[in-house]
PDB file of C-alpha atoms in Angstrom:
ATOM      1  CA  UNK A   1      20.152 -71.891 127.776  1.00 84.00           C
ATOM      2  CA  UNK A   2      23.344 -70.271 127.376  1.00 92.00           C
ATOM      3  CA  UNK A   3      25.681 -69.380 130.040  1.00 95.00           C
ATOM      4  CA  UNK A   4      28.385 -66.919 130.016  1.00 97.00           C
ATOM      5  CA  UNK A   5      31.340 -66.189 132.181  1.00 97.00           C
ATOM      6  CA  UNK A   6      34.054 -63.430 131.338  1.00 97.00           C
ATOM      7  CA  UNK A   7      37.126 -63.276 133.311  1.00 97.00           C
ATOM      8  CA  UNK A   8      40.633 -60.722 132.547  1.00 97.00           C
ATOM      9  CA  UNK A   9      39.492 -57.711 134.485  1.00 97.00           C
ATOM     10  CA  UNK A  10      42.311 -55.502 136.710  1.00 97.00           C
ATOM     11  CA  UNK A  11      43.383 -52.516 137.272  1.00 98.00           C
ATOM     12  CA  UNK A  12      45.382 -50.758 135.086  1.00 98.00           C
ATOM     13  CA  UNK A  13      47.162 -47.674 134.204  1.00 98.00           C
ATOM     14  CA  UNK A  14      46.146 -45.389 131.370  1.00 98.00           C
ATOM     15  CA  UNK A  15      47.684 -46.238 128.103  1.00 98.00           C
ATOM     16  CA  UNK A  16      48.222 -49.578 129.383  1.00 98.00           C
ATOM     17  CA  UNK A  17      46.318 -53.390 128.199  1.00 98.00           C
ATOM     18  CA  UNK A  18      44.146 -55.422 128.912  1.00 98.00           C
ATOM     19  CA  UNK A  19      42.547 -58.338 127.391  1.00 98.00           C
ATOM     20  CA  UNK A  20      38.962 -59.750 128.890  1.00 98.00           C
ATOM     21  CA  UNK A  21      37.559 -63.194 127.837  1.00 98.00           C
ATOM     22  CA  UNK A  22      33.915 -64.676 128.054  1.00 98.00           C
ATOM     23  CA  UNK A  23      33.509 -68.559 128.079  1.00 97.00           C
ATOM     24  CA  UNK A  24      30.293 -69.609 126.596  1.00 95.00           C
ATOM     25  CA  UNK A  25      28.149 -73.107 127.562  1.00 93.00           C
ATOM     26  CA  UNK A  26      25.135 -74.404 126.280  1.00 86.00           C
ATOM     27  CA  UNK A  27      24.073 -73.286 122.692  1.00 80.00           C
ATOM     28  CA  UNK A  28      25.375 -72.872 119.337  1.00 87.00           C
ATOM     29  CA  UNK A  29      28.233 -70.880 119.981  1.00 89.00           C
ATOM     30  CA  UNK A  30      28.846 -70.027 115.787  1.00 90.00           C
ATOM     31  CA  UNK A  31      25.120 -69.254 115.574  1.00 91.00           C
ATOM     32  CA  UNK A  32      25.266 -65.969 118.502  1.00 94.00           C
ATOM     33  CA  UNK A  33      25.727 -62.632 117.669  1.00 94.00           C
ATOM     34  CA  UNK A  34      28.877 -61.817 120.409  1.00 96.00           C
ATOM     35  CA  UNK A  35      28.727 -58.543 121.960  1.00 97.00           C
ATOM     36  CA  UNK A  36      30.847 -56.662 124.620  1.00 98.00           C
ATOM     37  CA  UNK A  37      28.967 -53.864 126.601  1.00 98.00           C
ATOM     38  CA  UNK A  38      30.090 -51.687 129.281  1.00 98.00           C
ATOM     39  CA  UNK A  39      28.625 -50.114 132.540  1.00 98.00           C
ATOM     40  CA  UNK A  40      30.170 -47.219 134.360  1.00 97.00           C
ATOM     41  CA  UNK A  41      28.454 -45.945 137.849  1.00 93.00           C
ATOM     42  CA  UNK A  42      25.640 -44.097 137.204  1.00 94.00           C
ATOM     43  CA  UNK A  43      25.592 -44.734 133.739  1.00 96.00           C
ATOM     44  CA  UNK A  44      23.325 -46.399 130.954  1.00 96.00           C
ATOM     45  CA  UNK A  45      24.865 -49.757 129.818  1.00 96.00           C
ATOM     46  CA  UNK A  46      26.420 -48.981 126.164  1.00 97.00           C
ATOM     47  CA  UNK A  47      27.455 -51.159 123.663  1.00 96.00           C
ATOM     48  CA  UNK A  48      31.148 -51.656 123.016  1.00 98.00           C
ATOM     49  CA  UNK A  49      31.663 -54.122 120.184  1.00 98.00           C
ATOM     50  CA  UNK A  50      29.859 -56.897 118.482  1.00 97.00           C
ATOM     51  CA  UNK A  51      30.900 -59.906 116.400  1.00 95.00           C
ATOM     52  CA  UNK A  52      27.833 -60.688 114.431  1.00 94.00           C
ATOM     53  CA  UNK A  53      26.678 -64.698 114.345  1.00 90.00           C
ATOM     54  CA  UNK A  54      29.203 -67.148 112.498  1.00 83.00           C
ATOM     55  CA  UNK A  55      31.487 -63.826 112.908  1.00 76.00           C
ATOM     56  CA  UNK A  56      30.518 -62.408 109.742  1.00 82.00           C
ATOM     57  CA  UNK A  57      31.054 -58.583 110.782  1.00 92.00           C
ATOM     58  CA  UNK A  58      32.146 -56.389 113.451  1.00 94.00           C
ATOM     59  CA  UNK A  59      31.200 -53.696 114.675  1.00 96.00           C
ATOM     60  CA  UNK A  60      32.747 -50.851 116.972  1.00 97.00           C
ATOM     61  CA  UNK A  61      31.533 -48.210 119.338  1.00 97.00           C
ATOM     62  CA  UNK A  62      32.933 -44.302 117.969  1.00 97.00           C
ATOM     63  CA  UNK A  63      34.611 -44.720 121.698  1.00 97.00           C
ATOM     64  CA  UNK A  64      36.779 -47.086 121.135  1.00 98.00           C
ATOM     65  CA  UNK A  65      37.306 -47.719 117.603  1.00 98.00           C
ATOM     66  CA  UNK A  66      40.877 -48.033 116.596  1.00 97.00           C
ATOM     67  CA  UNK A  67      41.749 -49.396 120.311  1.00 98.00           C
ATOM     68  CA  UNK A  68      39.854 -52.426 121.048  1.00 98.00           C
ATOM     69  CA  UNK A  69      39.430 -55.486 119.315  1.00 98.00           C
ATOM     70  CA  UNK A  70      36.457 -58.233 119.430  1.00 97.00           C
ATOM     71  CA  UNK A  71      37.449 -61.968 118.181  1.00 96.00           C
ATOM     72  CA  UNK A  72      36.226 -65.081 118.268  1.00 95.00           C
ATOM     73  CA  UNK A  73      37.414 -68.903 118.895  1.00 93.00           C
ATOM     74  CA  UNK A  74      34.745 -70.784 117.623  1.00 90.00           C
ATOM     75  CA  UNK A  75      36.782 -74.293 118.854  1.00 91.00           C
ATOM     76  CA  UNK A  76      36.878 -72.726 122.125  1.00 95.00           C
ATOM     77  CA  UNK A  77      33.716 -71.419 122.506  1.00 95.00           C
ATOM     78  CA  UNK A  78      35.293 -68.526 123.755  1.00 96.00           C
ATOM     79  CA  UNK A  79      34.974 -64.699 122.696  1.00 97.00           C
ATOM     80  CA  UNK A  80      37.381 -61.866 123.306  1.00 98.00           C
ATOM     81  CA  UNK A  81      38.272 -57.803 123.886  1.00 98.00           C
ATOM     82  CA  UNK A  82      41.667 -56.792 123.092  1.00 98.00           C
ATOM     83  CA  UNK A  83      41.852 -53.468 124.568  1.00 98.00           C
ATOM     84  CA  UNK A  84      44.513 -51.336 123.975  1.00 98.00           C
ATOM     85  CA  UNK A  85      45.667 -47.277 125.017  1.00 98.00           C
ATOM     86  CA  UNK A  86      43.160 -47.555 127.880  1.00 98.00           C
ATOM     87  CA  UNK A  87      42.304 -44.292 128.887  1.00 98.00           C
ATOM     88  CA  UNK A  88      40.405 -43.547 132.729  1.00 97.00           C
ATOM     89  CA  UNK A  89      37.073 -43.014 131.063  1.00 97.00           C
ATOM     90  CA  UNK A  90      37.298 -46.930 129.896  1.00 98.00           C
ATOM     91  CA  UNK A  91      36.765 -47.495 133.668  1.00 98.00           C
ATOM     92  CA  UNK A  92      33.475 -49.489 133.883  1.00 98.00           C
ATOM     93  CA  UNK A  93      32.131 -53.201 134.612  1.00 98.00           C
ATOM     94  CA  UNK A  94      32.676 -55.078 131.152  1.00 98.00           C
ATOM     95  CA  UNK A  95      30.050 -57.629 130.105  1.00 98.00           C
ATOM     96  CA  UNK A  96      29.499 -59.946 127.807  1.00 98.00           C
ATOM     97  CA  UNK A  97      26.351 -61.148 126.167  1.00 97.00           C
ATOM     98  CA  UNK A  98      24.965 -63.286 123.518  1.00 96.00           C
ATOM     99  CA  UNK A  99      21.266 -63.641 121.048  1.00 94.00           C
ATOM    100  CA  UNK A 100      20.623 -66.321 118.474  1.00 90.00           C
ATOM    101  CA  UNK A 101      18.457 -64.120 116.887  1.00 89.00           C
ATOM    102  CA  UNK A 102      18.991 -60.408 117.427  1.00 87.00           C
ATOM    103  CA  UNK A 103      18.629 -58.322 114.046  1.00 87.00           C
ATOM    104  CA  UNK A 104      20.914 -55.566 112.763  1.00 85.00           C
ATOM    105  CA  UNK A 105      18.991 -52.720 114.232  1.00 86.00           C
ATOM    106  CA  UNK A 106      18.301 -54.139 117.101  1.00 90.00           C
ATOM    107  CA  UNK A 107      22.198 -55.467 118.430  1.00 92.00           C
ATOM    108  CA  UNK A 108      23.697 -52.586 119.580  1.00 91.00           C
ATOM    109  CA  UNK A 109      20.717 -51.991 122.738  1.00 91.00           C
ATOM    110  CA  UNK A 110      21.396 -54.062 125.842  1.00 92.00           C
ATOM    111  CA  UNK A 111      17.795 -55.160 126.456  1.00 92.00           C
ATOM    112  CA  UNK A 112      17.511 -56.855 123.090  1.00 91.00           C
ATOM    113  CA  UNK A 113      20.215 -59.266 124.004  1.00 96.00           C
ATOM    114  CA  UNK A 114      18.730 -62.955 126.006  1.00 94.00           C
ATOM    115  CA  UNK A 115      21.997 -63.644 127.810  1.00 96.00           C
ATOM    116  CA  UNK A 116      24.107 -62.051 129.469  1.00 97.00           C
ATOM    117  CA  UNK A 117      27.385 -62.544 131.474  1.00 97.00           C
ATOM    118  CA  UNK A 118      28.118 -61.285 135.401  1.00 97.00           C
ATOM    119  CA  UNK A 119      30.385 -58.577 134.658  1.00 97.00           C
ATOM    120  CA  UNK A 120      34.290 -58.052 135.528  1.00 98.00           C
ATOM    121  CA  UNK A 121      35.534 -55.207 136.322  1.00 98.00           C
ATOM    122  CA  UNK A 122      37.738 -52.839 134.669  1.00 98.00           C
ATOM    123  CA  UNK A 123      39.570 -49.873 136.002  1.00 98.00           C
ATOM    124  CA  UNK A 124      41.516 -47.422 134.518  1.00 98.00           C
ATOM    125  CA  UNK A 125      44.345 -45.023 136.641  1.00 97.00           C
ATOM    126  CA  UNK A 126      45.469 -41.730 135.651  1.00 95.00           C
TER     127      UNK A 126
END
């Protein structure tokens, strides 16, 4: 069973940074496929970045490419978003979530991933 906690979510004006962190216990940590997803209010959760299993490859949303970053710390069993020139529409609940075993195809849809975070919040000002 893996648990997940993220943490580094505020309030913060467009253009501005912000840097969110999930803690991982219990598992393998180098064997999960890492992802970030979002979830804005009325909204289907979408996929925001992934850092495949042993952190082989990453992978961007169109969204946000060029702005946020997804890393790693094995050691720390720790994974992180770097994300920079916010903008309002970033505004959403930010979680994290891990699989052992998700495939290619399958990583960037929510429901294939087994664990999943509680969400911090993120908010963006004009």
């Amino acid at each position: 069973q893996v648990q997940l906690v993220e943490s580094g979510g505020g309030l913060v004006q467009a253009g501005g940074s912000l840097k969110l962190s999930c803690v991982a216990s219990g598992g393998s940590f180098r064997s999960y496929t890492l992802a970030w997803f979002r979830q804005a209010p009325g909204k289907e959760r979408e996929y925001v970045a992934i850092s495949r299993r042993y952190g082989t490859t990453t992978h961007y949303a169109d969204s946000v490419k060029g702005r946020f970053t997804i890393s790693r710390d094995n050691a720390k069993n720790t994974v992180y978003l770097q994300m920079n020139s916010l903008k309002v529409e970033d505004t959403a609940v930010y979680y994290c979530a891990a699989d052992s075993s998700i495939i290619l195809s399958s990583q960037y849809s929510a429901p294939n991933y087994a664990y999943w975070g509680q969400g911090t919040q993120v908010t963006v000002s004009s």
